[in-house]
JSON list of C-alpha atoms in Angstrom, two decimals:
[
{"chain": "A", "resi": 1, "resn": "MET", "atom": "CA", "xyz": [72.14, 81.74, 131.00]},
{"chain": "A", "resi": 2, "resn": "LYS", "atom": "CA", "xyz": [68.76, 82.18, 129.49]},
{"chain": "A", "resi": 3, "resn": "LEU", "atom": "CA", "xyz": [69.97, 85.54, 127.90]},
{"chain": "A", "resi": 4, "resn": "LEU", "atom": "CA", "xyz": [72.94, 83.69, 126.46]},
{"chain": "A", "resi": 5, "resn": "LYS", "atom": "CA", "xyz": [70.78, 81.16, 124.89]},
{"chain": "A", "resi": 6, "resn": "LEU", "atom": "CA", "xyz": [68.55, 83.73, 123.41]},
{"chain": "A", "resi": 7, "resn": "ALA", "atom": "CA", "xyz": [71.60, 85.62, 121.91]},
{"chain": "A", "resi": 8, "resn": "LEU", "atom": "CA", "xyz": [73.34, 82.59, 120.52]},
{"chain": "A", "resi": 9, "resn": "PRO", "atom": "CA", "xyz": [71.39, 82.54, 117.19]},
{"chain": "A", "resi": 10, "resn": "PHE", "atom": "CA", "xyz": [72.08, 86.27, 116.46]},
{"chain": "A", "resi": 11, "resn": "ARG", "atom": "CA", "xyz": [75.63, 85.83, 117.10]},
{"chain": "A", "resi": 12, "resn": "SER", "atom": "CA", "xyz": [76.22, 84.03, 113.80]},
{"chain": "A", "resi": 13, "resn": "SER", "atom": "CA", "xyz": [74.30, 86.69, 111.68]},
{"chain": "A", "resi": 14, "resn": "GLY", "atom": "CA", "xyz": [76.24, 89.58, 113.54]},
{"chain": "A", "resi": 15, "resn": "ASN", "atom": "CA", "xyz": [79.52, 87.82, 112.65]},
{"chain": "A", "resi": 16, "resn": "LEU", "atom": "CA", "xyz": [78.47, 87.64, 109.11]},
{"chain": "A", "resi": 17, "resn": "LEU", "atom": "CA", "xyz": [77.62, 91.31, 108.89]},
{"chain": "A", "resi": 18, "resn": "LEU", "atom": "CA", "xyz": [80.85, 92.23, 110.55]},
{"chain": "A", "resi": 19, "resn": "ARG", "atom": "CA", "xyz": [82.91, 90.06, 108.19]},
{"chain": "A", "resi": 20, "resn": "ASN", "atom": "CA", "xyz": [80.90, 91.63, 105.23]},
{"chain": "A", "resi": 21, "resn": "PHE", "atom": "CA", "xyz": [81.70, 95.18, 106.44]},
{"chain": "A", "resi": 22, "resn": "THR", "atom": "CA", "xyz": [85.34, 94.32, 107.04]},
{"chain": "A", "resi": 23, "resn": "ASN", "atom": "CA", "xyz": [85.75, 92.78, 103.58]},
{"chain": "A", "resi": 24, "resn": "GLN", "atom": "CA", "xyz": [84.08, 95.78, 101.80]},
{"chain": "A", "resi": 25, "resn": "ARG", "atom": "CA", "xyz": [86.37, 98.14, 103.53]},
{"chain": "A", "resi": 26, "resn": "ALA", "atom": "CA", "xyz": [89.47, 95.96, 102.73]},
{"chain": "A", "resi": 27, "resn": "GLY", "atom": "CA", "xyz": [88.19, 95.50, 99.16]},
{"chain": "A", "resi": 28, "resn": "LYS", "atom": "CA", "xyz": [88.16, 99.24, 98.53]},
{"chain": "A", "resi": 29, "resn": "ALA", "atom": "CA", "xyz": [91.67, 99.54, 100.16]},
{"chain": "A", "resi": 30, "resn": "LEU", "atom": "CA", "xyz": [92.88, 96.80, 97.83]},
{"chain": "A", "resi": 31, "resn": "ILE", "atom": "CA", "xyz": [91.84, 98.66, 94.69]},
{"chain": "A", "resi": 32, "resn": "THR", "atom": "CA", "xyz": [93.09, 102.10, 95.93]},
{"chain": "A", "resi": 33, "resn": "VAL", "atom": "CA", "xyz": [96.52, 101.13, 97.03]},
{"chain": "A", "resi": 34, "resn": "PRO", "atom": "CA", "xyz": [99.28, 102.50, 94.76]},
{"chain": "A", "resi": 35, "resn": "LYS", "atom": "CA", "xyz": [101.16, 99.86, 92.86]},
{"chain": "A", "resi": 36, "resn": "ILE", "atom": "CA", "xyz": [104.44, 101.60, 93.29]},
{"chain": "A", "resi": 37, "resn": "GLU", "atom": "CA", "xyz": [106.05, 103.69, 96.12]},
{"chain": "A", "resi": 38, "resn": "ILE", "atom": "CA", "xyz": [109.80, 104.09, 95.74]},
{"chain": "A", "resi": 39, "resn": "ALA", "atom": "CA", "xyz": [112.24, 106.79, 96.81]},
{"chain": "A", "resi": 40, "resn": "ASP", "atom": "CA", "xyz": [114.85, 108.48, 94.61]},
{"chain": "A", "resi": 41, "resn": "GLY", "atom": "CA", "xyz": [118.53, 107.36, 95.03]},
{"chain": "A", "resi": 42, "resn": "GLN", "atom": "CA", "xyz": [120.02, 103.94, 95.84]},
{"chain": "A", "resi": 43, "resn": "ILE", "atom": "CA", "xyz": [117.10, 102.03, 97.56]},
{"chain": "A", "resi": 44, "resn": "LEU", "atom": "CA", "xyz": [116.23, 98.52, 98.73]},
{"chain": "A", "resi": 45, "resn": "TYR", "atom": "CA", "xyz": [113.04, 97.25, 97.16]},
{"chain": "A", "resi": 46, "resn": "LEU", "atom": "CA", "xyz": [110.42, 94.48, 97.88]},
{"chain": "A", "resi": 47, "resn": "LEU", "atom": "CA", "xyz": [107.96, 92.79, 95.29]},
{"chain": "A", "resi": 48, "resn": "MET", "atom": "CA", "xyz": [104.97, 92.01, 97.37]},
{"chain": "A", "resi": 49, "resn": "SER", "atom": "CA", "xyz": [101.41, 90.55, 96.97]},
{"chain": "A", "resi": 50, "resn": "ILE", "atom": "CA", "xyz": [98.68, 92.15, 99.01]},
{"chain": "A", "resi": 51, "resn": "TYR", "atom": "CA", "xyz": [95.35, 90.47, 99.53]},
{"chain": "A", "resi": 52, "resn": "ILE", "atom": "CA", "xyz": [92.33, 90.22, 101.78]},
{"chain": "A", "resi": 53, "resn": "HIS", "atom": "CA", "xyz": [92.75, 87.48, 104.41]},
{"chain": "A", "resi": 54, "resn": "GLY", "atom": "CA", "xyz": [91.60, 84.40, 102.97]},
{"chain": "A", "resi": 55, "resn": "GLU", "atom": "CA", "xyz": [91.07, 85.44, 99.52]},
{"chain": "A", "resi": 56, "resn": "THR", "atom": "CA", "xyz": [94.45, 85.20, 97.76]},
{"chain": "A", "resi": 57, "resn": "LEU", "atom": "CA", "xyz": [92.74, 84.83, 94.36]},
{"chain": "A", "resi": 58, "resn": "TYR", "atom": "CA", "xyz": [92.26, 88.58, 94.31]},
{"chain": "A", "resi": 59, "resn": "ALA", "atom": "CA", "xyz": [95.79, 89.56, 95.04]},
{"chain": "A", "resi": 60, "resn": "ARG", "atom": "CA", "xyz": [97.66, 92.49, 93.66]},
{"chain": "A", "resi": 61, "resn": "THR", "atom": "CA", "xyz": [101.44, 92.76, 93.10]},
{"chain": "A", "resi": 62, "resn": "ILE", "atom": "CA", "xyz": [103.11, 96.03, 94.47]},
{"chain": "A", "resi": 63, "resn": "VAL", "atom": "CA", "xyz": [106.49, 97.40, 94.57]},
{"chain": "A", "resi": 64, "resn": "ARG", "atom": "CA", "xyz": [107.88, 99.30, 97.65]},
{"chain": "A", "resi": 65, "resn": "GLY", "atom": "CA", "xyz": [111.40, 100.75, 98.19]},
{"chain": "A", "resi": 66, "resn": "GLN", "atom": "CA", "xyz": [113.21, 103.03, 100.33]},
{"chain": "A", "resi": 67, "resn": "PRO", "atom": "CA", "xyz": [116.69, 103.71, 101.74]},
{"chain": "A", "resi": 68, "resn": "ALA", "atom": "CA", "xyz": [117.11, 101.20, 104.64]},
{"chain": "A", "resi": 69, "resn": "LYS", "atom": "CA", "xyz": [119.54, 99.18, 106.52]},
{"chain": "A", "resi": 70, "resn": "ASN", "atom": "CA", "xyz": [117.77, 95.85, 105.36]},
{"chain": "A", "resi": 71, "resn": "HIS", "atom": "CA", "xyz": [114.74, 94.65, 103.47]},
{"chain": "A", "resi": 72, "resn": "VAL", "atom": "CA", "xyz": [113.00, 93.54, 106.91]},
{"chain": "A", "resi": 73, "resn": "ARG", "atom": "CA", "xyz": [112.56, 97.27, 107.78]},
{"chain": "A", "resi": 74, "resn": "VAL", "atom": "CA", "xyz": [110.92, 97.99, 104.34]},
{"chain": "A", "resi": 75, "resn": "TYR", "atom": "CA", "xyz": [108.73, 94.90, 104.97]},
{"chain": "A", "resi": 76, "resn": "ASP", "atom": "CA", "xyz": [107.86, 95.86, 108.39]},
{"chain": "A", "resi": 77, "resn": "ARG", "atom": "CA", "xyz": [106.78, 99.34, 107.36]},
{"chain": "A", "resi": 78, "resn": "VAL", "atom": "CA", "xyz": [104.60, 98.16, 104.46]},
{"chain": "A", "resi": 79, "resn": "ARG", "atom": "CA", "xyz": [103.01, 95.30, 106.62]},
{"chain": "A", "resi": 80, "resn": "SER", "atom": "CA", "xyz": [102.02, 97.74, 109.39]},
{"chain": "A", "resi": 81, "resn": "GLU", "atom": "CA", "xyz": [100.53, 100.13, 106.65]},
{"chain": "A", "resi": 82, "resn": "MET", "atom": "CA", "xyz": [98.39, 97.36, 105.06]},
{"chain": "A", "resi": 83, "resn": "GLU", "atom": "CA", "xyz": [97.25, 95.87, 108.17]},
{"chain": "A", "resi": 84, "resn": "SER", "atom": "CA", "xyz": [95.71, 99.13, 109.16]},
{"chain": "A", "resi": 85, "resn": "LEU", "atom": "CA", "xyz": [93.84, 98.95, 105.98]},
{"chain": "A", "resi": 86, "resn": "GLY", "atom": "CA", "xyz": [92.74, 95.31, 106.77]},
{"chain": "A", "resi": 87, "resn": "LEU", "atom": "CA", "xyz": [95.09, 93.77, 104.02]},
{"chain": "A", "resi": 88, "resn": "CYS", "atom": "CA", "xyz": [97.61, 90.91, 104.35]},
{"chain": "A", "resi": 89, "resn": "VAL", "atom": "CA", "xyz": [101.15, 90.93, 102.75]},
{"chain": "A", "resi": 90, "resn": "LYS", "atom": "CA", "xyz": [103.30, 88.45, 101.30]},
{"chain": "A", "resi": 91, "resn": "PRO", "atom": "CA", "xyz": [106.94, 89.12, 100.19]},
{"chain": "A", "resi": 92, "resn": "LEU", "atom": "CA", "xyz": [107.71, 87.79, 96.68]},
{"chain": "A", "resi": 93, "resn": "GLY", "atom": "CA", "xyz": [111.41, 88.89, 96.87]},
{"chain": "A", "resi": 94, "resn": "GLY", "atom": "CA", "xyz": [113.65, 91.88, 97.01]},
{"chain": "A", "resi": 95, "resn": "GLY", "atom": "CA", "xyz": [116.58, 93.57, 95.42]},
{"chain": "A", "resi": 96, "resn": "MET", "atom": "CA", "xyz": [118.13, 96.83, 95.03]},
{"chain": "A", "resi": 97, "resn": "MET", "atom": "CA", "xyz": [117.23, 99.91, 92.60]},
{"chain": "A", "resi": 98, "resn": "ASP", "atom": "CA", "xyz": [119.27, 103.02, 91.68]},
{"chain": "A", "resi": 99, "resn": "VAL", "atom": "CA", "xyz": [116.66, 105.52, 90.72]},
{"chain": "A", "resi": 100, "resn": "ASN", "atom": "CA", "xyz": [117.58, 108.84, 89.26]},
{"chain": "A", "resi": 101, "resn": "GLU", "atom": "CA", "xyz": [114.52, 110.85, 88.61]},
{"chain": "A", "resi": 102, "resn": "ALA", "atom": "CA", "xyz": [116.58, 113.86, 87.06]},
{"chain": "A", "resi": 103, "resn": "ALA", "atom": "CA", "xyz": [118.15, 111.63, 84.29]},
{"chain": "A", "resi": 104, "resn": "ARG", "atom": "CA", "xyz": [114.98, 109.30, 84.18]},
{"chain": "A", "resi": 105, "resn": "THR", "atom": "CA", "xyz": [116.94, 106.22, 84.62]},
{"chain": "A", "resi": 106, "resn": "MET", "atom": "CA", "xyz": [116.46, 103.18, 86.89]},
{"chain": "A", "resi": 107, "resn": "LYS", "atom": "CA", "xyz": [118.50, 100.19, 87.39]},
{"chain": "A", "resi": 108, "resn": "ILE", "atom": "CA", "xyz": [117.18, 97.04, 89.16]},
{"chain": "A", "resi": 109, "resn": "TYR", "atom": "CA", "xyz": [119.51, 94.44, 90.51]},
{"chain": "A", "resi": 110, "resn": "GLY", "atom": "CA", "xyz": [120.50, 92.17, 93.28]},
{"chain": "A", "resi": 111, "resn": "LYS", "atom": "CA", "xyz": [118.79, 90.03, 95.80]},
{"chain": "A", "resi": 112, "resn": "CYS", "atom": "CA", "xyz": [117.37, 90.12, 99.31]},
{"chain": "A", "resi": 113, "resn": "LYS", "atom": "CA", "xyz": [119.07, 87.68, 101.86]},
{"chain": "A", "resi": 114, "resn": "THR", "atom": "CA", "xyz": [115.82, 87.45, 103.85]},
{"chain": "A", "resi": 115, "resn": "PHE", "atom": "CA", "xyz": [113.00, 87.02, 101.17]},
{"chain": "A", "resi": 116, "resn": "GLY", "atom": "CA", "xyz": [115.09, 85.83, 98.16]},
{"chain": "A", "resi": 117, "resn": "ARG", "atom": "CA", "xyz": [115.58, 87.38, 94.70]},
{"chain": "A", "resi": 118, "resn": "ALA", "atom": "CA", "xyz": [112.67, 89.14, 93.26]},
{"chain": "A", "resi": 119, "resn": "ASN", "atom": "CA", "xyz": [111.53, 88.58, 89.73]},
{"chain": "A", "resi": 120, "resn": "HIS", "atom": "CA", "xyz": [113.22, 91.82, 88.33]},
{"chain": "A", "resi": 121, "resn": "TYR", "atom": "CA", "xyz": [111.63, 91.39, 84.90]},
{"chain": "A", "resi": 122, "resn": "LYS", "atom": "CA", "xyz": [108.18, 91.34, 86.67]},
{"chain": "A", "resi": 123, "resn": "THR", "atom": "CA", "xyz": [109.29, 94.49, 88.62]},
{"chain": "A", "resi": 124, "resn": "MET", "atom": "CA", "xyz": [110.36, 96.25, 85.30]},
{"chain": "A", "resi": 125, "resn": "GLU", "atom": "CA", "xyz": [107.10, 95.41, 83.75]},
{"chain": "A", "resi": 126, "resn": "ILE", "atom": "CA", "xyz": [105.03, 96.93, 86.72]},
{"chain": "A", "resi": 127, "resn": "MET", "atom": "CA", "xyz": [107.38, 100.01, 86.50]},
{"chain": "A", "resi": 128, "resn": "LYS", "atom": "CA", "xyz": [106.82, 100.51, 82.75]},
{"chain": "A", "resi": 129, "resn": "GLU", "atom": "CA", "xyz": [103.05, 100.35, 83.18]},
{"chain": "A", "resi": 130, "resn": "SER", "atom": "CA", "xyz": [103.08, 103.15, 85.52]},
{"chain": "A", "resi": 131, "resn": "GLU", "atom": "CA", "xyz": [102.33, 106.81, 84.39]},
{"chain": "A", "resi": 132, "resn": "ASN", "atom": "CA", "xyz": [105.15, 107.95, 86.44]},
{"chain": "A", "resi": 133, "resn": "TYR", "atom": "CA", "xyz": [107.92, 105.65, 85.30]},
{"chain": "A", "resi": 134, "resn": "LYS", "atom": "CA", "xyz": [106.89, 104.71, 81.71]},
{"chain": "A", "resi": 135, "resn": "ASN", "atom": "CA", "xyz": [109.37, 107.29, 80.25]},
{"chain": "A", "resi": 136, "resn": "PHE", "atom": "CA", "xyz": [112.27, 106.08, 82.34]},
{"chain": "A", "resi": 137, "resn": "ASN", "atom": "CA", "xyz": [115.20, 104.16, 80.80]},
{"chain": "A", "resi": 138, "resn": "ILE", "atom": "CA", "xyz": [114.93, 100.91, 83.06]},
{"chain": "A", "resi": 139, "resn": "THR", "atom": "CA", "xyz": [117.59, 98.38, 83.02]},
{"chain": "A", "resi": 140, "resn": "MET", "atom": "CA", "xyz": [118.02, 95.25, 85.12]},
{"chain": "A", "resi": 141, "resn": "GLU", "atom": "CA", "xyz": [120.74, 92.82, 85.84]},
{"chain": "A", "resi": 142, "resn": "ARG", "atom": "CA", "xyz": [120.33, 89.06, 86.19]}
]
């Protein structure tokens, strides 16, 4: 019992050190996570916000897409990937994309039944900012 009373004051400083270390690791991950990861072909995509737990002010918006049965599978894959980096994920909506890298075209359309319709205009702007997709002919449907 006496040992517990002696260790109690050090617990709070230990927690603070651990939290700072974790936030630094997550902060580096937040900066280095690629904004876009999509596959070629007809895919389901999600527009998501990633952030450090409790610090939503410093969130980044990312686009993730892959061939899948539903948007939940895309979300689960991204969530597990981000959790391993110490980041939280919030889906902002989803839709579909037809990506043809050979013809350098992309069509953004549709909506997600689970997470709602993504802001396709914002998705298009993120894609145009990217070095890989800035020369693509990107169209969207409302």
